[in-house]
CSV table of C-alpha atoms in Angstrom, one decimal:
chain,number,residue,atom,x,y,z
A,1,UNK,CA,58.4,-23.2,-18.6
A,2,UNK,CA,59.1,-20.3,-15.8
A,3,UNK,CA,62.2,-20.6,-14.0
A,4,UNK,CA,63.3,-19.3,-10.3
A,5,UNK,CA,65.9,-17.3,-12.2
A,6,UNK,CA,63.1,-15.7,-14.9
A,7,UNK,CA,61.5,-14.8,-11.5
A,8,UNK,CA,64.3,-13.2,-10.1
A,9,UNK,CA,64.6,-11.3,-13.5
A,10,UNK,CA,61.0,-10.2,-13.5
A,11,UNK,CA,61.2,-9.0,-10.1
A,12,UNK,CA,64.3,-7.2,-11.2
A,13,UNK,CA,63.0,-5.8,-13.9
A,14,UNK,CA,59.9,-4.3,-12.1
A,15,UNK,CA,61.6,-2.9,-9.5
A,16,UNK,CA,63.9,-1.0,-12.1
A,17,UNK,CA,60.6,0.5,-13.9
A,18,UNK,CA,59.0,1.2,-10.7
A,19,UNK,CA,61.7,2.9,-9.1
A,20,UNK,CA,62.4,5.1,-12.5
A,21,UNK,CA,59.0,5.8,-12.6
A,22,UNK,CA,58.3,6.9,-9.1
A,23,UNK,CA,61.3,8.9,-9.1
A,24,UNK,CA,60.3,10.3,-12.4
A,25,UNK,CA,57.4,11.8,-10.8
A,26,UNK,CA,59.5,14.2,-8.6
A,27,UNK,CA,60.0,17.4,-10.9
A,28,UNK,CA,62.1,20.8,-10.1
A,29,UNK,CA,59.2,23.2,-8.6
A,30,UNK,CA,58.9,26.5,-9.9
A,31,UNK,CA,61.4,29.0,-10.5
A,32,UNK,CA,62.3,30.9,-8.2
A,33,UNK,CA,60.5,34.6,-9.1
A,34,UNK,CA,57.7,31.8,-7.2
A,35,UNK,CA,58.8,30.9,-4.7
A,36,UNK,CA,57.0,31.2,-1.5
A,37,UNK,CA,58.0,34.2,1.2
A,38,UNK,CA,57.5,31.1,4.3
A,39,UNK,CA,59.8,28.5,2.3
A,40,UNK,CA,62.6,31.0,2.1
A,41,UNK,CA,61.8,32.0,5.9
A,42,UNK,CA,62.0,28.3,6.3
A,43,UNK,CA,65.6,27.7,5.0
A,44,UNK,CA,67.1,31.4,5.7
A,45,UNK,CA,70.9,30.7,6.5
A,46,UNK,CA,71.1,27.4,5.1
A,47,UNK,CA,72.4,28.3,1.6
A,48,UNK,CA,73.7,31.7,2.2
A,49,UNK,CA,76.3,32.7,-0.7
A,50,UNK,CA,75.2,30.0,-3.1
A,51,UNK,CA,72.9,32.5,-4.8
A,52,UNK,CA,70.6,29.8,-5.6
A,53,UNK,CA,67.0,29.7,-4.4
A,54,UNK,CA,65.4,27.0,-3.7
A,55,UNK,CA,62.6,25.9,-5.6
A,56,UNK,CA,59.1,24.6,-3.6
A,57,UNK,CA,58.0,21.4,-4.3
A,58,UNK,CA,54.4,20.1,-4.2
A,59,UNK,CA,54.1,18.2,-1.2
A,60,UNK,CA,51.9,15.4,-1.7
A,61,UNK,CA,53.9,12.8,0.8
A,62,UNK,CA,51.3,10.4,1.6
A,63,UNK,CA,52.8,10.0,5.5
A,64,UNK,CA,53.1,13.6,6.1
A,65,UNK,CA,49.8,14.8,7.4
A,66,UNK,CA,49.5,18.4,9.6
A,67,UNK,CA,53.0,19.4,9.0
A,68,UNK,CA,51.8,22.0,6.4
A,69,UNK,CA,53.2,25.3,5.9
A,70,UNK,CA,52.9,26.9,8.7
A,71,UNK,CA,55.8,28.3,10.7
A,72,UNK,CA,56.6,28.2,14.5
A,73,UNK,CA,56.2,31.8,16.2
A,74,UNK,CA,55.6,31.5,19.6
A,75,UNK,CA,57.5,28.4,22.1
A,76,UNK,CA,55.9,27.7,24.2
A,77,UNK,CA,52.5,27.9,22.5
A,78,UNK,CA,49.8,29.3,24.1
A,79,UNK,CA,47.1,27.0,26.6
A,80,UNK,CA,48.4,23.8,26.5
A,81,UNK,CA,46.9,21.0,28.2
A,82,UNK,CA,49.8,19.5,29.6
A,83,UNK,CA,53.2,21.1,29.7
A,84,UNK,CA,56.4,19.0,31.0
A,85,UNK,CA,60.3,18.3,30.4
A,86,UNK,CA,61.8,15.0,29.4
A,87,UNK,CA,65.3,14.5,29.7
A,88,UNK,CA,66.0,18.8,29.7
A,89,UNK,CA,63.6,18.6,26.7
A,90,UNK,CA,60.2,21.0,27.1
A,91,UNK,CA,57.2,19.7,25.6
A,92,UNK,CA,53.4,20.8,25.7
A,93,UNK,CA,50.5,19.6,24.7
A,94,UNK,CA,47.8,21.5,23.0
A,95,UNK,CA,44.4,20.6,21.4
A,96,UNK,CA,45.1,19.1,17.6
A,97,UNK,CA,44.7,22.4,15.4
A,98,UNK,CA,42.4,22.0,13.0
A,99,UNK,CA,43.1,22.0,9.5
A,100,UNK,CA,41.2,23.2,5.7
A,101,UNK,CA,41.3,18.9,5.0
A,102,UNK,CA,39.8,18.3,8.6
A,103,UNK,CA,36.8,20.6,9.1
A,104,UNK,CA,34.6,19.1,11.5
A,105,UNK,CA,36.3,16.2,12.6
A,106,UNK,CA,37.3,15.9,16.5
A,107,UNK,CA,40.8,17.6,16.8
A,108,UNK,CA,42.6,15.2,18.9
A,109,UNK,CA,45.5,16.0,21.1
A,110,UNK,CA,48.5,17.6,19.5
A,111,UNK,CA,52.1,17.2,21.3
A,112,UNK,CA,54.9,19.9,20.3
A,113,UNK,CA,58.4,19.2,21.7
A,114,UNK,CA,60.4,21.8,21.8
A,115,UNK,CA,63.7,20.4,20.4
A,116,UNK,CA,61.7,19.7,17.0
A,117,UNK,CA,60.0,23.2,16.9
A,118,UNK,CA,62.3,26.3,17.1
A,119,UNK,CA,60.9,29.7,16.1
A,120,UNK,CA,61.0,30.4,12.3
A,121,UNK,CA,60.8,26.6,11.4
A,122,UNK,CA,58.0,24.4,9.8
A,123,UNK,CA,55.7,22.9,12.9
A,124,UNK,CA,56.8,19.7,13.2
A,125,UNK,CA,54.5,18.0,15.4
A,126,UNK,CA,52.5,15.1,15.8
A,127,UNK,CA,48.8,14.5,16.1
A,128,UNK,CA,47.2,11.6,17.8
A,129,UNK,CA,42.5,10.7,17.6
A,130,UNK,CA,41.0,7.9,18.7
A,131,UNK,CA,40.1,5.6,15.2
A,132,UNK,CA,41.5,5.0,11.5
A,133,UNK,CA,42.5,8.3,9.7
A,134,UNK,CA,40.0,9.3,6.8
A,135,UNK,CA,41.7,9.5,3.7
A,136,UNK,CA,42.6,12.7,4.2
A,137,UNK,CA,44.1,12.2,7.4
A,138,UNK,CA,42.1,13.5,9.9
A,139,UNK,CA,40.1,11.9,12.5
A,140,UNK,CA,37.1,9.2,11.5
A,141,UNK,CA,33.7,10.5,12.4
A,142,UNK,CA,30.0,8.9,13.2
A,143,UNK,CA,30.9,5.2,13.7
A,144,UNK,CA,33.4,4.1,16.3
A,145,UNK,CA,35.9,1.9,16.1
A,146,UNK,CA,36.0,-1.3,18.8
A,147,UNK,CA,38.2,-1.0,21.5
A,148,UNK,CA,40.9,-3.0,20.4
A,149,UNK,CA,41.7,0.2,18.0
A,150,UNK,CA,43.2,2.0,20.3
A,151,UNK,CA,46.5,0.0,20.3
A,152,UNK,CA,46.5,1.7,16.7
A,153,UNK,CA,45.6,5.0,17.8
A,154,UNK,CA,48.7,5.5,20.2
A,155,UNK,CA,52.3,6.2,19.2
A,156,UNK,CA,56.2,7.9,20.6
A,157,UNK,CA,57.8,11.0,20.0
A,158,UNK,CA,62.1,10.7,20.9
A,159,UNK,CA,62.5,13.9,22.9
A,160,UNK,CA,66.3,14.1,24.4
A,161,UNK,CA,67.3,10.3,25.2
A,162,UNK,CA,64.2,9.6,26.5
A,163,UNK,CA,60.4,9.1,24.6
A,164,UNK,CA,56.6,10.3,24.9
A,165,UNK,CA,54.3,8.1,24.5
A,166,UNK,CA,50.4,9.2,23.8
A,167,UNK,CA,47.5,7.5,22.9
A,168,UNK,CA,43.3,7.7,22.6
A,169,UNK,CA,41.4,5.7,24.2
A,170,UNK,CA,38.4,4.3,22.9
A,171,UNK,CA,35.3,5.4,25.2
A,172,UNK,CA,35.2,2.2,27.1
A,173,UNK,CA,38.5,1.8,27.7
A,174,UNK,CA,38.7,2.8,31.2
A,175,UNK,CA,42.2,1.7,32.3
A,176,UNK,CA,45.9,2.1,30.7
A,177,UNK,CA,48.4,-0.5,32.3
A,178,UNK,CA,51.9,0.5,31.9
A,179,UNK,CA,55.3,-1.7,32.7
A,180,UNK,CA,58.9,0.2,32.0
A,181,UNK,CA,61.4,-2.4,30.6
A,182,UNK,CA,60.2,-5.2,33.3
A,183,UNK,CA,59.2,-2.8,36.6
A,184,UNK,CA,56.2,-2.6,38.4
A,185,UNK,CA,53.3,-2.1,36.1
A,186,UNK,CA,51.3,1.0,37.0
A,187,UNK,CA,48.2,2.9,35.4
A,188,UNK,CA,48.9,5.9,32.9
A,189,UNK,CA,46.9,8.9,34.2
A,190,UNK,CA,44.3,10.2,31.5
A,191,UNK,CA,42.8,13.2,31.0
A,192,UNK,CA,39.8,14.3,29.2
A,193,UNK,CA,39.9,16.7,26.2
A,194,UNK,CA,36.7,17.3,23.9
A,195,UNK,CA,35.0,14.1,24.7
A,196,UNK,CA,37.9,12.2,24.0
A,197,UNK,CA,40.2,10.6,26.8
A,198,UNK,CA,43.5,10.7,25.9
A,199,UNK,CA,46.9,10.1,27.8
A,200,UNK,CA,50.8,11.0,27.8
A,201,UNK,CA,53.4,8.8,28.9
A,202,UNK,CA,56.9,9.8,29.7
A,203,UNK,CA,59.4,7.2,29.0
A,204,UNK,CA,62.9,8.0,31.0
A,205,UNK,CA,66.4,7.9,29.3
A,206,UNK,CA,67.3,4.5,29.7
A,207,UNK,CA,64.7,2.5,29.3
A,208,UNK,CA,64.6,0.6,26.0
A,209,UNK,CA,61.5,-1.5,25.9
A,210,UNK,CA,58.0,-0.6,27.7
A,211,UNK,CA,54.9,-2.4,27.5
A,212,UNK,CA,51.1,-0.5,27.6
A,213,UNK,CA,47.9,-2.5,28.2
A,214,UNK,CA,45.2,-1.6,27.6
A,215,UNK,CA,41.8,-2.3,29.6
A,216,UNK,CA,37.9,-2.8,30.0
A,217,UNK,CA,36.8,-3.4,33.3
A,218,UNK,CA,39.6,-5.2,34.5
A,219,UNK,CA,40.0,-7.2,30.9
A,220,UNK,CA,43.3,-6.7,29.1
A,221,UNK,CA,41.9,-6.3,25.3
A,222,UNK,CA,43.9,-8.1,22.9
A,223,UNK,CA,45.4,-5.8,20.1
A,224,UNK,CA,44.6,-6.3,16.8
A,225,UNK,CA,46.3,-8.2,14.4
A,226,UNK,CA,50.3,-6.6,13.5
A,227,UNK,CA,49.3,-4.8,16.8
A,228,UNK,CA,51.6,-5.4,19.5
A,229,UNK,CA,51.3,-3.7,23.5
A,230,UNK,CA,55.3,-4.0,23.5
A,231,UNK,CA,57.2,-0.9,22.3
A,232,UNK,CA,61.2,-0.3,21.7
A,233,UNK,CA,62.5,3.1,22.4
A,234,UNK,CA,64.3,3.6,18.9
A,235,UNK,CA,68.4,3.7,19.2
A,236,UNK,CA,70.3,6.6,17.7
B,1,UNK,CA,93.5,35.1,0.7
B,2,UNK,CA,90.4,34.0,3.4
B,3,UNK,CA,88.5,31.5,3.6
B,4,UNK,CA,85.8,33.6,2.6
B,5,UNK,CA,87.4,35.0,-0.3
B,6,UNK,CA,88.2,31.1,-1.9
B,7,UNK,CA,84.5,30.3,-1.2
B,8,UNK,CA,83.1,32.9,-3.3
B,9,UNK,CA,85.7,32.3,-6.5
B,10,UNK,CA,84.7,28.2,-6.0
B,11,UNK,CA,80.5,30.0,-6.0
B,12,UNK,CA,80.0,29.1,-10.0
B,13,UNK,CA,81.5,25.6,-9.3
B,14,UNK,CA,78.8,25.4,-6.6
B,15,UNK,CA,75.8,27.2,-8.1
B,16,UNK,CA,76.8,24.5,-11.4
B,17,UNK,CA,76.3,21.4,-9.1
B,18,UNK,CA,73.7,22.2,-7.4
B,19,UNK,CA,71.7,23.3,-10.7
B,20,UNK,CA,73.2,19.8,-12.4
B,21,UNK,CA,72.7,17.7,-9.3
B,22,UNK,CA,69.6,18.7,-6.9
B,23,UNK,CA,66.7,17.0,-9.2
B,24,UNK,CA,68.7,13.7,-9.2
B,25,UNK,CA,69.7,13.9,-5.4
B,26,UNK,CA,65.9,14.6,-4.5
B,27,UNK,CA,64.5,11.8,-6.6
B,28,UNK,CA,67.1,9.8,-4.6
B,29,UNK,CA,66.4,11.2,-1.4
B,30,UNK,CA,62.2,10.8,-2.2
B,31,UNK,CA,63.2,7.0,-2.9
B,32,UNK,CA,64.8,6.5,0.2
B,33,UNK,CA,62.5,8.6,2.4
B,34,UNK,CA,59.5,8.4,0.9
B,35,UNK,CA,58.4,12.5,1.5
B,36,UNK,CA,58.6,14.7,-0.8
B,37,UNK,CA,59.5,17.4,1.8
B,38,UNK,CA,62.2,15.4,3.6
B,39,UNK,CA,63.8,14.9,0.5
B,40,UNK,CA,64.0,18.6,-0.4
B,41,UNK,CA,65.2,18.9,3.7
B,42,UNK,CA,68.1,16.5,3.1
B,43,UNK,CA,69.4,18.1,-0.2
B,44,UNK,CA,69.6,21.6,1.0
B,45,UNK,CA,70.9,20.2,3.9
B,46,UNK,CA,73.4,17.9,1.9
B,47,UNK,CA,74.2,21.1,-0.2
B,48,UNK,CA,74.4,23.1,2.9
B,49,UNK,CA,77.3,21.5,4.4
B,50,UNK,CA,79.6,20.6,1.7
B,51,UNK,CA,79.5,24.7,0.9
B,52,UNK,CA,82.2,25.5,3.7
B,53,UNK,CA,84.3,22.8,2.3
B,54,UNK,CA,83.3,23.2,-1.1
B,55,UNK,CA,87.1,23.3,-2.8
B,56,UNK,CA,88.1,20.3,-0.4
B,57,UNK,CA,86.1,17.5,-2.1
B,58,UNK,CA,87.4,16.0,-4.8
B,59,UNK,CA,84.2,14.0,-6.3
B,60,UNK,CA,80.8,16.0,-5.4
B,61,UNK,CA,78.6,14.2,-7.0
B,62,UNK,CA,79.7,11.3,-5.0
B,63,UNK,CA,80.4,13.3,-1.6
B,64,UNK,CA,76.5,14.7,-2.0
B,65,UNK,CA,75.1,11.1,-2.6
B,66,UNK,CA,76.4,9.6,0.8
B,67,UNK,CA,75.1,12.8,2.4
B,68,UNK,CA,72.2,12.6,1.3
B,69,UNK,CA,72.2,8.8,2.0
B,70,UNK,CA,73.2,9.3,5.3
B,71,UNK,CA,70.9,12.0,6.2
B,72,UNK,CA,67.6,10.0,5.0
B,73,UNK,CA,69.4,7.0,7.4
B,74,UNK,CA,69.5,9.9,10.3
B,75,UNK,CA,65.6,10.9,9.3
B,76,UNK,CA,64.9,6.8,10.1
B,77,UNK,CA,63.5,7.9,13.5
B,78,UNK,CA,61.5,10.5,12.7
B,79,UNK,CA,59.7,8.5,9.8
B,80,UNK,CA,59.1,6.4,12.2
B,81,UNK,CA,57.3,8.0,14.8
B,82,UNK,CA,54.8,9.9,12.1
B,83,UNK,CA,54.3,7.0,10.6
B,84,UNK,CA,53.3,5.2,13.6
B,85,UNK,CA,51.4,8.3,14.9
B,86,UNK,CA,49.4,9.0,11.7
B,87,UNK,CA,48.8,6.0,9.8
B,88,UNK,CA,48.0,6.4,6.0
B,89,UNK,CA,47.9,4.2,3.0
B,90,UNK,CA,50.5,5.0,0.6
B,91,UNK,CA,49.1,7.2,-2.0
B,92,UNK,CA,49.6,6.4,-5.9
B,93,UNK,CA,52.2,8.5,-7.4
B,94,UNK,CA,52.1,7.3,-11.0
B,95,UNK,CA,48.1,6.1,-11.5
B,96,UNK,CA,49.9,2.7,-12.8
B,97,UNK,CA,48.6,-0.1,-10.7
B,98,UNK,CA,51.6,-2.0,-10.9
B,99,UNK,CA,54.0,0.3,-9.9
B,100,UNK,CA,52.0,1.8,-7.2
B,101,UNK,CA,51.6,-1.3,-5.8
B,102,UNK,CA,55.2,-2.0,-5.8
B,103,UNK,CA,56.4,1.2,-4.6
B,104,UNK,CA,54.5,0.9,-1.9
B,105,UNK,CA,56.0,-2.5,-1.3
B,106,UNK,CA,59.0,-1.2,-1.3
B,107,UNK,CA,58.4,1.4,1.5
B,108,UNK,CA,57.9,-1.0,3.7
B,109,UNK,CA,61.0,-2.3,3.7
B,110,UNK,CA,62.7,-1.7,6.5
B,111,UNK,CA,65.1,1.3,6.0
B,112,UNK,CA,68.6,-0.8,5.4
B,113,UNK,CA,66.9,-3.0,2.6
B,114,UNK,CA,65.2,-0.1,1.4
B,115,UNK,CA,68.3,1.6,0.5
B,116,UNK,CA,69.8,-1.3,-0.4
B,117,UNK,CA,67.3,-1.6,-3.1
B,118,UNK,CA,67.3,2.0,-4.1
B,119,UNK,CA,70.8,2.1,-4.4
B,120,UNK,CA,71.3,-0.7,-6.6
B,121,UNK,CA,68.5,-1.2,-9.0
B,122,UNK,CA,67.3,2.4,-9.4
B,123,UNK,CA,71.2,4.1,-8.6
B,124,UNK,CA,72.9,0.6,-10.0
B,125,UNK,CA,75.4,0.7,-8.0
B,126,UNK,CA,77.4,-2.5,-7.2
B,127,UNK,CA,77.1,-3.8,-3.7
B,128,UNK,CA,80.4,-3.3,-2.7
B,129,UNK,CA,80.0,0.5,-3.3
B,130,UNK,CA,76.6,0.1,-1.4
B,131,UNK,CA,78.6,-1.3,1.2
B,132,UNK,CA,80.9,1.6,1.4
B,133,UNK,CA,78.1,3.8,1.5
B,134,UNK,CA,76.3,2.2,4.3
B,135,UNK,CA,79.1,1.4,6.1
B,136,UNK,CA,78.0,-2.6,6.0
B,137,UNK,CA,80.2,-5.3,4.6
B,138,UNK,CA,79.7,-6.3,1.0
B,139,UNK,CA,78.3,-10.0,2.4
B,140,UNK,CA,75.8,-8.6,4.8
B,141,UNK,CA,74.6,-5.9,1.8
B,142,UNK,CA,73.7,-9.3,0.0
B,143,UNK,CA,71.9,-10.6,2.6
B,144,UNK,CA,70.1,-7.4,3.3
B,145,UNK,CA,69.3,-7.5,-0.7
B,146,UNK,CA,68.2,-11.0,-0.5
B,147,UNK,CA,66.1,-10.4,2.3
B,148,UNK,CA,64.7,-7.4,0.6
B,149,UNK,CA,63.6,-9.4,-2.7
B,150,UNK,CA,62.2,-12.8,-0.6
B,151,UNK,CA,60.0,-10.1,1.2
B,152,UNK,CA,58.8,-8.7,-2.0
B,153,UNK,CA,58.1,-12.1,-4.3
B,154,UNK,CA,56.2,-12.8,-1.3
B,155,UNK,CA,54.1,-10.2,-1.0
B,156,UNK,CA,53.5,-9.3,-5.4
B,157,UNK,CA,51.0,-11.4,-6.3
């Protein structure tokens, strides 16, 4: 006979192996005769005097997608879509660069905030497409997701004490409802980019909840399921 | 003597550490975090500021754990948004169905419990020391660790 408390042990015991074997698979990279010219860019200054360089490690993170290895050299970046400040924070955003994984697919919209992106540092930005990510990240191509996707294809940046919020719209998707912690609802303005529609939301400092709706001829379409239209601004 | 001069006869001390302790601190930090290129952020940048007060701290091993446990808390937000931007399945990391199936159980947790159960059942640490680490009372580091384990027996199969 199984008990509760044989459970409890089981459970124990698994997460014991798994943890000691996920952990296990994080190695020391290579020494440091191989160590790439960009990485050391990357962390100049942080371990001056220790006379220790640091090794590079693979990066294989499964939820960090376009924040390869290249390096910021110009702020602002050059042609972007939409530039604006949040809270005394700069941000711009540019068409979604493309990347070796992603050749082909549409680009989506890239945002860069400033704050999170100084010259000399790894691009730390964030990509948003209209659909479920291939495997490899990138945006999906030939069939089209239904519209109801497209509370899966928006998400927030923090930029000072305020947020962005940016999303894809699916192609019928013709209106984006918006309500600030309560206010007056009002429409998100879109833009077009590639043959994608796409918007960008600024949420002040201050507010901590905000709702976005999304619409089809005047219908509010449902989100999918663990889809919700109600957002928090995350707390420090 | 400066400053300067006491920093660079404590250098060996520093140079040992880090070569003893940075594999262990970045499998904990990949534990917590889940990114492979966070966790190498939150070392060097756990390493980084104990340097100026190197000769100060009496127990680094245990001085570079909470930074590094408090610097994968502070990265909470930002794992946030890119997950929420950029969904992906988690990827296997060990090709062993059961433990990729857990681990990625386990990052789901929501980032207290997480390092609740990172801290005690790969770091065994009792919860009272997790408490001190987190700055949470030993009770509610039970109840985040009970929490933690309902969520998983209901989701293993």
């Amino acid at each position: 006979m199984t008990t509760h408390l044989d459970h409890e042990h089981q459970l124990e015991q698994r997460l014991r192996r798994t943890l000691a074997a996920v952990a296990a698979t994080v190695h020391e990279g290579p020494t440091e005769e191989t160590v790439s010219v960009p990485r050391l860019r990357r962390r100049r200054g942080l371990l001056v005097g220790v006379g220790v360089t640091i090794a590079a490690i693979p990066l294989v993170a499964a939820a960090v997608v376009r924040f390869g290895p290249e390096y910021v050299d110009r702020i602002p970046p050059e042609n972007p879509i939409i530039s604006g400040t949040i809270d005394g924070e700069r941000y711009w955003v540019v068409d979604g660069r493309e990347t070796s994984d992603c050749v082909g697919s549409p680009s989506g919209i890239e945002l860069i905030a400033e704050e999170n992106n100084l010259v000399g540092q790894e691009w730390n930005t964030s990509v948003v497409f209209f659909g479920p990510p291939t495997k490899d990240g990138c945006a999906p191509r030939g069939e089209v997701a239904p519209p109801a996707y497209t509370y899966d294809s928006d998400g927030g940046v923090v930029a000072g004490d305020g947020m962005l919020w940016m999303g894809a719209l699916h192609p019928d998707v013709d209106q984006v409802r918006v309500t600030l912690a309560g206010g007056e609802p009002f429409d998100a303005k879109t833009f077009e980019h590639e043959g994608g529609t796409y918007y960008v939301l600024e949420v002040p400092p201050g507010i901590s909840t905000f709702t976005v709706e999304y619409l089809v001829d005047g219908e509010v379409v449902e989100p999918l399921d663990g889809e919700n239209d109600e957002h928090v601004v995350p707390a420090d | 003597m400066t400053d300067l001069e006491l920093g660079d006869s404590e250098t060996p001390v520093l140079e040992e550490t880090y070569r003893e302790l940075r594999l262990p601190l970045l499998r904990l930090a990949f534990l917590l975090t889940g990114s492979r290129e966070t966790a190498e952020d939150i070392v060097q940048s756990a390493f980084a500021s104990a340097q100026p007060r190197w000769h100060r701290i009496d127990d680094p091993p245990a001085y570079l754990r909470r930074s590094v446990v408090n610097l994968a808390r502070d990265g909470q937000r930002q794992e946030f948004r890119r997950r929420r931007l950029l969904r992906r399945e988690p990827e296997p990391v060990t090709a062993i169905p059961e433990i990729d199936e857990t681990w990625a159980l386990v990052r789901q947790l929501p980032a207290t419990q997480r390092a609740v159960v990172v801290l005690h059942y790969y770091q065994d640490l009792p919860l009272v020391e997790i408490g001190h680490l987190l700055d949470r009372p030993a009770s509610t580091v039970r109840s985040d660790l009970r929490r933690a384990l309902t969520r998983l027996r209901k989701a293993l199969p």
